[in-house]
mmCIF file of N, CA and C in Angstrom:
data_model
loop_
_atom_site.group_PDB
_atom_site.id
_atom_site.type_symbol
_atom_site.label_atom_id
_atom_site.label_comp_id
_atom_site.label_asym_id
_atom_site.label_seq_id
_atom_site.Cartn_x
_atom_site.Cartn_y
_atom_site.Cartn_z
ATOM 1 N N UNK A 3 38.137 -1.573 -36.442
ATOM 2 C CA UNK A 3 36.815 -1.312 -35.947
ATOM 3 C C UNK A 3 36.845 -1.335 -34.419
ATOM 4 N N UNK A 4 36.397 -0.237 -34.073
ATOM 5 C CA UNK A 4 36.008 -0.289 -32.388
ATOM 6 C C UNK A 4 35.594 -0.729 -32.034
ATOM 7 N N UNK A 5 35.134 -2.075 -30.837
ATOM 8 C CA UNK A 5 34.238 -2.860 -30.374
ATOM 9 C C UNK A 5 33.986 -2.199 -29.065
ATOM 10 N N UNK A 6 32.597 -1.362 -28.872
ATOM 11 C CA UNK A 6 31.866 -1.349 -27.901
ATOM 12 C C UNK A 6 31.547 -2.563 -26.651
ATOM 13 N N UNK A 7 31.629 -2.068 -25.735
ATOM 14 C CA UNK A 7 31.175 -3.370 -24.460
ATOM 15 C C UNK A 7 29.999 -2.742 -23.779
ATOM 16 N N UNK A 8 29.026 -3.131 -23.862
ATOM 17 C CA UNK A 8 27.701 -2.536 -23.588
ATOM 18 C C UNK A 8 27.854 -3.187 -21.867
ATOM 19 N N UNK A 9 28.228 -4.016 -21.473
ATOM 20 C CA UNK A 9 28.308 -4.761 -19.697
ATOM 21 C C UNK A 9 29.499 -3.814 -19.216
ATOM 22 N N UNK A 10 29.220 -2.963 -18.492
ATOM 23 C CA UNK A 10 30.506 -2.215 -17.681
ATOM 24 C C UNK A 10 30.583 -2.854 -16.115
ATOM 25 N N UNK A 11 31.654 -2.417 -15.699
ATOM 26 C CA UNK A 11 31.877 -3.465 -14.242
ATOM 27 C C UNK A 11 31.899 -2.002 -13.209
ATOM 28 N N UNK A 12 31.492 -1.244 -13.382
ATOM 29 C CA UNK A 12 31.564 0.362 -12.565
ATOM 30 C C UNK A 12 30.358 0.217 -11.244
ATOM 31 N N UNK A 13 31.134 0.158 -9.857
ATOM 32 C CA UNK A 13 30.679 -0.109 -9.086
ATOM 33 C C UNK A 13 29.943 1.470 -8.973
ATOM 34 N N UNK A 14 28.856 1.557 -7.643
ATOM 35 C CA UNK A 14 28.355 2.507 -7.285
ATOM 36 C C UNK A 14 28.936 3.056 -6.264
ATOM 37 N N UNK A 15 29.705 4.315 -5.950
ATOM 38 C CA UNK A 15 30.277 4.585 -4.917
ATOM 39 C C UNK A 15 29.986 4.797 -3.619
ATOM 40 N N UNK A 16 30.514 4.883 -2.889
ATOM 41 C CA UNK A 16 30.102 4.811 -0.896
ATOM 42 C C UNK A 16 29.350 6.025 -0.990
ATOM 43 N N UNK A 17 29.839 7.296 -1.467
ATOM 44 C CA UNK A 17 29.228 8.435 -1.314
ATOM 45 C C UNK A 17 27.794 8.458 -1.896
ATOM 46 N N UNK A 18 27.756 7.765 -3.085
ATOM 47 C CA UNK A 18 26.456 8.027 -3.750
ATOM 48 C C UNK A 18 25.338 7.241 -3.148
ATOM 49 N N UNK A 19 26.067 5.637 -2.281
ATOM 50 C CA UNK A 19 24.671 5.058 -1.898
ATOM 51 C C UNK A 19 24.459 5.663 -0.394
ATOM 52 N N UNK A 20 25.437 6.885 0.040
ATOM 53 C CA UNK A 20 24.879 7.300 1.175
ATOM 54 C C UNK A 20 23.696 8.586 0.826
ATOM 55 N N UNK A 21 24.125 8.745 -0.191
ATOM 56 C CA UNK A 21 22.996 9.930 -0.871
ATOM 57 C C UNK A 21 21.849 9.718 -0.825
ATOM 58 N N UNK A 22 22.006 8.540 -1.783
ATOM 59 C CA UNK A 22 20.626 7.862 -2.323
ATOM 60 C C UNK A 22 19.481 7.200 -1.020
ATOM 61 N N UNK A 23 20.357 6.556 -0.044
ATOM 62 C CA UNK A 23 20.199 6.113 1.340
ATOM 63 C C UNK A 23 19.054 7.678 1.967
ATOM 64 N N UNK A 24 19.604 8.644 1.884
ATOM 65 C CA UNK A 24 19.159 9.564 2.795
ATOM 66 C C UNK A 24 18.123 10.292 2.313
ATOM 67 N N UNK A 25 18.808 10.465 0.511
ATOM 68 C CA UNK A 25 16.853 10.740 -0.052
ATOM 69 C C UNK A 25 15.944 10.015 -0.087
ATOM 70 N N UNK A 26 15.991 8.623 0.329
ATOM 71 C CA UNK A 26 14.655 7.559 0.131
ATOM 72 C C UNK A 26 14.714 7.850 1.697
ATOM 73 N N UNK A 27 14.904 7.802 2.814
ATOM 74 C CA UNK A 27 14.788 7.868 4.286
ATOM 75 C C UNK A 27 14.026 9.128 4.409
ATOM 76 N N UNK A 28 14.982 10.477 3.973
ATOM 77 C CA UNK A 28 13.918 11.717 3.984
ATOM 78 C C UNK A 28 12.903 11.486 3.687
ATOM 79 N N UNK A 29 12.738 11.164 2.333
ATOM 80 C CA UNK A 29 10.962 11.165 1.501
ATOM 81 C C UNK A 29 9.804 10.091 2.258
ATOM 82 N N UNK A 30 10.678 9.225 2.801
ATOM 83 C CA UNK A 30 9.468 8.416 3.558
ATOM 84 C C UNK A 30 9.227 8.852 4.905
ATOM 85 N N UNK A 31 10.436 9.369 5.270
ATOM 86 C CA UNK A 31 9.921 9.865 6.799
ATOM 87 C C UNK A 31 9.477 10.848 6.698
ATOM 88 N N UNK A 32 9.403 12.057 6.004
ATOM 89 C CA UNK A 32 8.251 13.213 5.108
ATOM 90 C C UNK A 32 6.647 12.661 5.475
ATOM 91 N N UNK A 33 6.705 11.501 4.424
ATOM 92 C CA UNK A 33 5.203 11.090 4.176
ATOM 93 C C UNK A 33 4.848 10.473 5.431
ATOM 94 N N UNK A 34 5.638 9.546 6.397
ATOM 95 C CA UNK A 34 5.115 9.388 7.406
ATOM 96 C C UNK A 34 4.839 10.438 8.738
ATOM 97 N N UNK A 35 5.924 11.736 9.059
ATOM 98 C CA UNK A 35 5.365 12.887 9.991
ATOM 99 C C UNK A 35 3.964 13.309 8.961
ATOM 100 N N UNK A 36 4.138 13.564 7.894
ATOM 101 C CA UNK A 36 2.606 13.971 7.172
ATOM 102 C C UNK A 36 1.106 13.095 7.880
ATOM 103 N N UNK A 37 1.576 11.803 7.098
ATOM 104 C CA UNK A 37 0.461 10.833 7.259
ATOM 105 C C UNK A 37 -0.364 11.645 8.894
ATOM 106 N N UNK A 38 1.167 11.199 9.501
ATOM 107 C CA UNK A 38 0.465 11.338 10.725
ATOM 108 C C UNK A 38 0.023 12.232 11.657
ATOM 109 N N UNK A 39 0.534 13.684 11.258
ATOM 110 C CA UNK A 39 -0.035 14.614 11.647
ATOM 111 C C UNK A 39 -2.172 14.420 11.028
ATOM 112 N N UNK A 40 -2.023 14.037 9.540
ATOM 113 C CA UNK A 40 -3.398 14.356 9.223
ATOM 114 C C UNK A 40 -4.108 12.867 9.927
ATOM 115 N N UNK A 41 -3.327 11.986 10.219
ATOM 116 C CA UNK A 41 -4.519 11.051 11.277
ATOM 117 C C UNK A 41 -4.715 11.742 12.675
ATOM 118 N N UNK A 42 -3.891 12.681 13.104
ATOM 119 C CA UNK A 42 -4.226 12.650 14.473
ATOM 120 C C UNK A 42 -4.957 13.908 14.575
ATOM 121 N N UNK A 43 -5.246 14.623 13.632
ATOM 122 C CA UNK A 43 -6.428 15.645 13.303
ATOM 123 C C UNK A 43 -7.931 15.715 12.788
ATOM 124 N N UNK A 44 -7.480 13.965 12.066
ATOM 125 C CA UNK A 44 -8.587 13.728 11.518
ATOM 126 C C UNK A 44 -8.862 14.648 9.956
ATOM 127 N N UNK A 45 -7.925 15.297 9.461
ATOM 128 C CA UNK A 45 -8.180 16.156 8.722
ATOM 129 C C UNK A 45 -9.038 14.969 6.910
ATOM 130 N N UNK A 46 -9.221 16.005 6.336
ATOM 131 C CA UNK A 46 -9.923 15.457 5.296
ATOM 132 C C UNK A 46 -9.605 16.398 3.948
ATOM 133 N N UNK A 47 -9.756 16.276 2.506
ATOM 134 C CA UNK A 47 -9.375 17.330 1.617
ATOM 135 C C UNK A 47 -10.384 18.192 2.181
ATOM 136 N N UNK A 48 -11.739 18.255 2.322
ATOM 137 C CA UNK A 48 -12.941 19.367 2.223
ATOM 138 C C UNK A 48 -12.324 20.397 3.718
ATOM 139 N N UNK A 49 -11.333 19.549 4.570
ATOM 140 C CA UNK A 49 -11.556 20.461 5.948
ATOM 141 C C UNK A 49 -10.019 21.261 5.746
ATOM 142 N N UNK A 50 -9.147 20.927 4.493
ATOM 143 C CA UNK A 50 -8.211 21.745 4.575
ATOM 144 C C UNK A 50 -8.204 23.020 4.003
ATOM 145 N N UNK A 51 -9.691 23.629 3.051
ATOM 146 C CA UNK A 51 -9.791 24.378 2.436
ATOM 147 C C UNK A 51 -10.445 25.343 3.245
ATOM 148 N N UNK A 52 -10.672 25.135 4.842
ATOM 149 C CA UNK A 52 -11.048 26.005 5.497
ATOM 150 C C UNK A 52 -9.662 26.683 6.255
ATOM 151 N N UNK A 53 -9.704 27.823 6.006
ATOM 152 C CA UNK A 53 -8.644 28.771 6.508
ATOM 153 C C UNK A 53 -8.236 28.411 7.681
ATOM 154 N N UNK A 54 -9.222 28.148 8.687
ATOM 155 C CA UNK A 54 -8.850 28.214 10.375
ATOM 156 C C UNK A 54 -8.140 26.495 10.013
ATOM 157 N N UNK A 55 -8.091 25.883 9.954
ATOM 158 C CA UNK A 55 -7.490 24.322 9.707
ATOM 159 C C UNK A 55 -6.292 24.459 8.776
ATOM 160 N N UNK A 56 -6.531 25.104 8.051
ATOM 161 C CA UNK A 56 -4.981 25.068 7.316
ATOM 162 C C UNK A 56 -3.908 25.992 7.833
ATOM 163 N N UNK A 57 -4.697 26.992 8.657
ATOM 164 C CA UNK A 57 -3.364 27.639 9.499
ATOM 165 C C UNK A 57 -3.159 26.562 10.922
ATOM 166 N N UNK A 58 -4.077 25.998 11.164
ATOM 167 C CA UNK A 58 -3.480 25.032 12.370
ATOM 168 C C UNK A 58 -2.154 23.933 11.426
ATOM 169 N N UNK A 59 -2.726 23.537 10.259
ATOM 170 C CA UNK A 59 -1.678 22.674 10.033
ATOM 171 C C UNK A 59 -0.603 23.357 9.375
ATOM 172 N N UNK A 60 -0.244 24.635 9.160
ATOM 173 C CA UNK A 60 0.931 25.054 8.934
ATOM 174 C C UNK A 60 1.621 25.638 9.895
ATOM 175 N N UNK A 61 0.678 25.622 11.049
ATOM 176 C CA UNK A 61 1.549 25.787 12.840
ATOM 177 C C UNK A 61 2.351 24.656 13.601
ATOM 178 N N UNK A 62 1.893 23.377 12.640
ATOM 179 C CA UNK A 62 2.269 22.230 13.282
ATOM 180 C C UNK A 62 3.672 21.277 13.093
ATOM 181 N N UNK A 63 4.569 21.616 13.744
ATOM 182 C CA UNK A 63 6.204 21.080 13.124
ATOM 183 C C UNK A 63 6.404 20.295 12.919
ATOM 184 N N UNK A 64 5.624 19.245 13.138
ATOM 185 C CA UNK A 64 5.683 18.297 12.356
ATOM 186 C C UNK A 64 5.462 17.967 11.216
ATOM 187 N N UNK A 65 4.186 18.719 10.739
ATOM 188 C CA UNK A 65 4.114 18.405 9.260
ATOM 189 C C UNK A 65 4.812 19.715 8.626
ATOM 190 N N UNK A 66 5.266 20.710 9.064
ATOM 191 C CA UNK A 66 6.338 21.496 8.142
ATOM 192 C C UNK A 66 7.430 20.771 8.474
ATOM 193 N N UNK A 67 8.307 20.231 9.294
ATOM 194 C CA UNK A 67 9.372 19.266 8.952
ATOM 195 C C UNK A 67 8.744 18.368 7.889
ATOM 196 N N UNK A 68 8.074 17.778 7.668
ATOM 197 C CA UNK A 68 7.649 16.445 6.760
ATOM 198 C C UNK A 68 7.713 17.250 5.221
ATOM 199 N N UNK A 69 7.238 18.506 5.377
ATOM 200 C CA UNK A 69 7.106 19.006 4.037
ATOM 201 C C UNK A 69 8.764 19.649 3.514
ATOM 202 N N UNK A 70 9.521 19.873 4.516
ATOM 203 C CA UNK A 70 11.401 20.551 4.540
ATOM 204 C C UNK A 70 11.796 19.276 4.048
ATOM 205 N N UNK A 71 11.428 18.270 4.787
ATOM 206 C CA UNK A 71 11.847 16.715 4.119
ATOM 207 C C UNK A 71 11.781 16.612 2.265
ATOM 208 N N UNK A 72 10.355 16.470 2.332
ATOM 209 C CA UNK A 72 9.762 16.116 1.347
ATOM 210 C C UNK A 72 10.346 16.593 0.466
ATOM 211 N N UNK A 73 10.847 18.735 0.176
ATOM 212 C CA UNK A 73 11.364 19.198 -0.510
ATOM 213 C C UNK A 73 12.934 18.639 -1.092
ATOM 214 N N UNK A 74 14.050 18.581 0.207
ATOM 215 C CA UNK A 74 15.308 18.412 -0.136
ATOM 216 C C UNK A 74 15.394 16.949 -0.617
ATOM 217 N N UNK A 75 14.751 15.794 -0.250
ATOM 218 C CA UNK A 75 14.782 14.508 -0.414
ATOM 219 C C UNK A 75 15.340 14.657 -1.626
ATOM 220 N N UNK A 76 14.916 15.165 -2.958
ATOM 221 C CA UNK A 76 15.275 14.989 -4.300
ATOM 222 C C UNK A 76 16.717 15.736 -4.749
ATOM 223 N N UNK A 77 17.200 16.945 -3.713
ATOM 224 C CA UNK A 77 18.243 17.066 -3.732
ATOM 225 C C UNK A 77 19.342 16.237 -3.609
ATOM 226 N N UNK A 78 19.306 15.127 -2.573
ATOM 227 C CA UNK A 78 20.430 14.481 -2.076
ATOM 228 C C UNK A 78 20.584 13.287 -3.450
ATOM 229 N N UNK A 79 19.313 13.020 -4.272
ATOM 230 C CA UNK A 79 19.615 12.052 -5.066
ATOM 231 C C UNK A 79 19.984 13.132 -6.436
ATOM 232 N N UNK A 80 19.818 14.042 -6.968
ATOM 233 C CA UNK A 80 20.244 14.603 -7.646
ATOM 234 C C UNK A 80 21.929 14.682 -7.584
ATOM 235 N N UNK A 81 22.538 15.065 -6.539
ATOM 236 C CA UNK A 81 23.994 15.035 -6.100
ATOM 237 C C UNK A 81 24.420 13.405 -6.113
ATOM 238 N N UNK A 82 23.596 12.431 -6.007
ATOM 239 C CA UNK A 82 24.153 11.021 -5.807
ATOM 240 C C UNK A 82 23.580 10.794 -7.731
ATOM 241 N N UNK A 83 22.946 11.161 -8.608
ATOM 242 C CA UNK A 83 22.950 10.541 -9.620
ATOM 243 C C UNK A 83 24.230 11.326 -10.748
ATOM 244 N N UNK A 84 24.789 12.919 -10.107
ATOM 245 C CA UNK A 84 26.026 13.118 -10.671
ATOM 246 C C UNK A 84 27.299 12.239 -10.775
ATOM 247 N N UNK A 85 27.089 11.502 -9.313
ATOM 248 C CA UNK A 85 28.174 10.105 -9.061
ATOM 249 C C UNK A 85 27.821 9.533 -9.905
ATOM 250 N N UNK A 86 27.030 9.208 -10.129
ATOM 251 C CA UNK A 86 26.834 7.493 -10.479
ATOM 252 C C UNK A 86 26.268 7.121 -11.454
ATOM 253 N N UNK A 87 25.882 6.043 -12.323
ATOM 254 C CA UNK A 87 24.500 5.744 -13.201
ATOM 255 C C UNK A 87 23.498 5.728 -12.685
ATOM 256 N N UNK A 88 22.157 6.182 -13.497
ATOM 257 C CA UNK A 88 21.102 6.264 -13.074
ATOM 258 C C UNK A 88 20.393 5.484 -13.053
ATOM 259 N N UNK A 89 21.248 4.116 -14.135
ATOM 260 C CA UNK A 89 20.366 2.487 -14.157
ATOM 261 C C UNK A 89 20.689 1.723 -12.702
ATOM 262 N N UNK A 90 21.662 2.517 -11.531
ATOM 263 C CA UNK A 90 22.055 1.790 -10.377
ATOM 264 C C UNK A 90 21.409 2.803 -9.564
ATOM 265 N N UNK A 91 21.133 3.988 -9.660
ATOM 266 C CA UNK A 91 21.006 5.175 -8.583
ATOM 267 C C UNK A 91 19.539 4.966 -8.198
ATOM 268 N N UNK A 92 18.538 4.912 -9.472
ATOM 269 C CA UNK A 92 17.305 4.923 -9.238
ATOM 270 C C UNK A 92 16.266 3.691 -9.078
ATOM 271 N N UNK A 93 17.334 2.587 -8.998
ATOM 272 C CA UNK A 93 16.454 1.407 -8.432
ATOM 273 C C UNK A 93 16.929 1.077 -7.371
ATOM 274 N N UNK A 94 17.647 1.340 -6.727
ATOM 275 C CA UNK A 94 18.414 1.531 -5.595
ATOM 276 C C UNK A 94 17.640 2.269 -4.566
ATOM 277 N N UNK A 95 17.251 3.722 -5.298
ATOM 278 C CA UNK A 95 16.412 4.549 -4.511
ATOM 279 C C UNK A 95 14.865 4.276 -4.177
ATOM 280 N N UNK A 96 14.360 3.414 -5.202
ATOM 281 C CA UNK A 96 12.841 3.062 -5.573
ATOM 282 C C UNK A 96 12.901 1.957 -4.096
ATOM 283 N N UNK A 97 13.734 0.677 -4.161
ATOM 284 C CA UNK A 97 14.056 -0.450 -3.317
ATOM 285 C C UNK A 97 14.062 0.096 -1.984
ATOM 286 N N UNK A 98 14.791 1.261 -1.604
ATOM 287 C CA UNK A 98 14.940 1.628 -0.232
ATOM 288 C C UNK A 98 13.677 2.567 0.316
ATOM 289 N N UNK A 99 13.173 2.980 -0.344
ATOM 290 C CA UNK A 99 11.679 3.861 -0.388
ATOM 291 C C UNK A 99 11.039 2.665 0.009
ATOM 292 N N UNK A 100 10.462 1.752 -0.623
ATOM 293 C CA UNK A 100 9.482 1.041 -0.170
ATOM 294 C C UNK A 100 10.422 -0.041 1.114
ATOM 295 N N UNK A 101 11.294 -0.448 0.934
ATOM 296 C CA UNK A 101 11.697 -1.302 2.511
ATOM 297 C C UNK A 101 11.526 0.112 3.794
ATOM 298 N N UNK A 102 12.067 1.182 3.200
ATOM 299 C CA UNK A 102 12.034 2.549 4.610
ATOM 300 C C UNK A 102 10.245 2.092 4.937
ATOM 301 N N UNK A 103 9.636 2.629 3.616
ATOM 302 C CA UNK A 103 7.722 2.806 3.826
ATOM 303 C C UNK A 103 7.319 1.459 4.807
ATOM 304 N N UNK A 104 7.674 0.245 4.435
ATOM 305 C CA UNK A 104 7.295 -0.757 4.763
ATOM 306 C C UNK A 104 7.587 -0.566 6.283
ATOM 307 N N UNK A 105 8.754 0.064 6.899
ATOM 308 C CA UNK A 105 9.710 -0.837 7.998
ATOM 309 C C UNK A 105 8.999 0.611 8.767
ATOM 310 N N UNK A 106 9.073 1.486 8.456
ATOM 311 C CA UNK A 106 8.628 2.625 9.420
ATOM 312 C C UNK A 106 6.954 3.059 9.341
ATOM 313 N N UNK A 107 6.067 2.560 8.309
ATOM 314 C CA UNK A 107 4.848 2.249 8.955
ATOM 315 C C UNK A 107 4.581 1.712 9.737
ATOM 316 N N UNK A 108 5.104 0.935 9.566
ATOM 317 C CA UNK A 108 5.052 -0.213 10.686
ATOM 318 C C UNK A 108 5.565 -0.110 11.986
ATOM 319 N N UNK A 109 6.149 0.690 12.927
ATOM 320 C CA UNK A 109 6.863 0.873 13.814
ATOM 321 C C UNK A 109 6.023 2.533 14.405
ATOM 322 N N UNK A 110 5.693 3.116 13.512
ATOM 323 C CA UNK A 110 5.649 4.885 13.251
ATOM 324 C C UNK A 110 3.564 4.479 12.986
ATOM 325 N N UNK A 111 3.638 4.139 12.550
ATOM 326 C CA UNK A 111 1.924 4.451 12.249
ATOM 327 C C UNK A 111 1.508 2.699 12.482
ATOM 328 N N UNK A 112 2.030 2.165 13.043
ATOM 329 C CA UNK A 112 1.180 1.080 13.756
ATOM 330 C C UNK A 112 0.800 0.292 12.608
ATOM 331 N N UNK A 113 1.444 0.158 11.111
ATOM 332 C CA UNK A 113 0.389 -0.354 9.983
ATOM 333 C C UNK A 113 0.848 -1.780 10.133
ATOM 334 N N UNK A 114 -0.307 -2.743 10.200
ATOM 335 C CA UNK A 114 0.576 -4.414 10.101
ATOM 336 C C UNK A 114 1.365 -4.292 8.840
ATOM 337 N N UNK A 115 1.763 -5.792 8.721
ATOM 338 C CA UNK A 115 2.608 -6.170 7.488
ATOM 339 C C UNK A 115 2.301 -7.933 7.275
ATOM 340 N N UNK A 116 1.836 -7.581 6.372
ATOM 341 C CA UNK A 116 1.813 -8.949 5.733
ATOM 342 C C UNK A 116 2.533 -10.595 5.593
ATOM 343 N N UNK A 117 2.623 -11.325 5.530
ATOM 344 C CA UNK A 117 3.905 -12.610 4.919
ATOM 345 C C UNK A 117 4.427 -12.206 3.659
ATOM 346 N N UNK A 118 3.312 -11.769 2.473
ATOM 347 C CA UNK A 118 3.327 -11.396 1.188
ATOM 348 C C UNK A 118 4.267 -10.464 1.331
ATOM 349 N N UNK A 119 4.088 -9.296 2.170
ATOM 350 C CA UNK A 119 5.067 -8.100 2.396
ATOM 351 C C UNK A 119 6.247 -8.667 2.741
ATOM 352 N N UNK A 120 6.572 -9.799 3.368
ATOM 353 C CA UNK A 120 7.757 -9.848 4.033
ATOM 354 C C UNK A 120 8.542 -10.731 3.131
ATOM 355 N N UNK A 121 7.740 -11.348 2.330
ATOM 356 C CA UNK A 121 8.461 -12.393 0.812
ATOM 357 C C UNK A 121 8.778 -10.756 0.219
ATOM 358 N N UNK A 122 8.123 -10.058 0.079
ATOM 359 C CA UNK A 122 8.348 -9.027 -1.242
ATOM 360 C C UNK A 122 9.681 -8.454 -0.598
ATOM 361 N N UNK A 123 9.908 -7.924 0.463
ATOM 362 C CA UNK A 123 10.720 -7.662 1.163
ATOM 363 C C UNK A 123 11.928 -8.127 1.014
ATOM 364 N N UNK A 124 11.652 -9.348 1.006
ATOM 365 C CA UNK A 124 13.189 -10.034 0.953
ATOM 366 C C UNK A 124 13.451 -10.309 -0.404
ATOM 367 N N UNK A 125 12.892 -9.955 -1.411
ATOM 368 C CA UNK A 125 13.239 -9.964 -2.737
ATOM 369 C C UNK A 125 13.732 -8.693 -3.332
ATOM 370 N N UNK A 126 13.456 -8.113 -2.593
ATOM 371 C CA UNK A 126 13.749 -6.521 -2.934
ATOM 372 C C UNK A 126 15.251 -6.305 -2.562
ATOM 373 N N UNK A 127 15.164 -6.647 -1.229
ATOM 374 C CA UNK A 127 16.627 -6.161 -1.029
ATOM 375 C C UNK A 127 17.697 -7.249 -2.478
ATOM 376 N N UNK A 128 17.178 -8.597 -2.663
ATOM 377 C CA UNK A 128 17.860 -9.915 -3.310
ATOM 378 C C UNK A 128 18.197 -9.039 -4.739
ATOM 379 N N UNK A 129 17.236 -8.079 -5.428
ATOM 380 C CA UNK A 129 17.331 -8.053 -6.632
ATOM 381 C C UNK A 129 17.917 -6.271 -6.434
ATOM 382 N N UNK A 130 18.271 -5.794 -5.593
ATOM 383 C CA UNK A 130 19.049 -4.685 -4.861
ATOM 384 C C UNK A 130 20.640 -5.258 -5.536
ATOM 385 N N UNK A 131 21.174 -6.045 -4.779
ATOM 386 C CA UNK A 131 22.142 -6.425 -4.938
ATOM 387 C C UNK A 131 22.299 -7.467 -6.311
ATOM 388 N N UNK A 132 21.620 -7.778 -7.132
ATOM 389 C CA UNK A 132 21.546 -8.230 -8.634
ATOM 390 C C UNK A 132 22.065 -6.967 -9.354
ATOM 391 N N UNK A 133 21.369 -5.580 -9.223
ATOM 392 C CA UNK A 133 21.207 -4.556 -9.822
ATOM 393 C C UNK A 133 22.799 -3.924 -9.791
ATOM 394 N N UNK A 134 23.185 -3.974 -8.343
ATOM 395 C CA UNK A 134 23.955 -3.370 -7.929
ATOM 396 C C UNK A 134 25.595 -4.034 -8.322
#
């Protein structure tokens, strides 16, 4: 009888957590040139459905970089989950999304941060390396 081992010891490779690294960095720095193009316009859903405003914001390079971002982000983890498992690839990627969101609101859009945030913070990365 064959005995299955359901615990494998298969590390995640250099290449894949640089993947995974660069699609959670893209996608948040996406949403943050976004964010912040529409704070510094003031824009609103009702004012993007006016023609003259939505061609200003598709003149604006910043938020078409944010949206070039936004697109490939899922590429680079697609190529990093061919490496790797997806029970290591995609909590890996979830963990670095919110420490990127956290660390570059904060720096990039001025957003405070909490104690709560900064306990969650440091648990995130703790159970990063549990996972990993």
């Amino acid at each position: 009888m064959i005995k299955k081992n359901f615990i494998t010891k298969s590390m995640i490779s250099f290449g894949a957590v640089v993947l995974i690294t660069l699609s959670a960095l893209f996608d948040i720095v996406s949403l943050v040139l976004i964010k912040n193009v529409f704070n510094s316009y003031s824009y609103n859903l009702i004012d993007l459905t006016k023609f003259k405003n939505l061609s200003l914001l598709l003149s604006n390079k910043s938020f078409l970089l944010g949206i070039f971002l936004f697109i490939i982000s899922p590429i680079f983890f697609f190529v990093a989950i061919i490496q790797t498992d997806l029970t290591k690839a995609y909590p890996l990627n979830v963990s670095l999304k919110i420490i990127f969101n956290l660390l570059l609101a904060y720096i990039f859009l001025k957003e405070a941060i909490s104690l709560k945030q900064i306990v969650g913070l440091i648990l995130i990365i703790i159970s990063v390396f549990l996972i990993l």
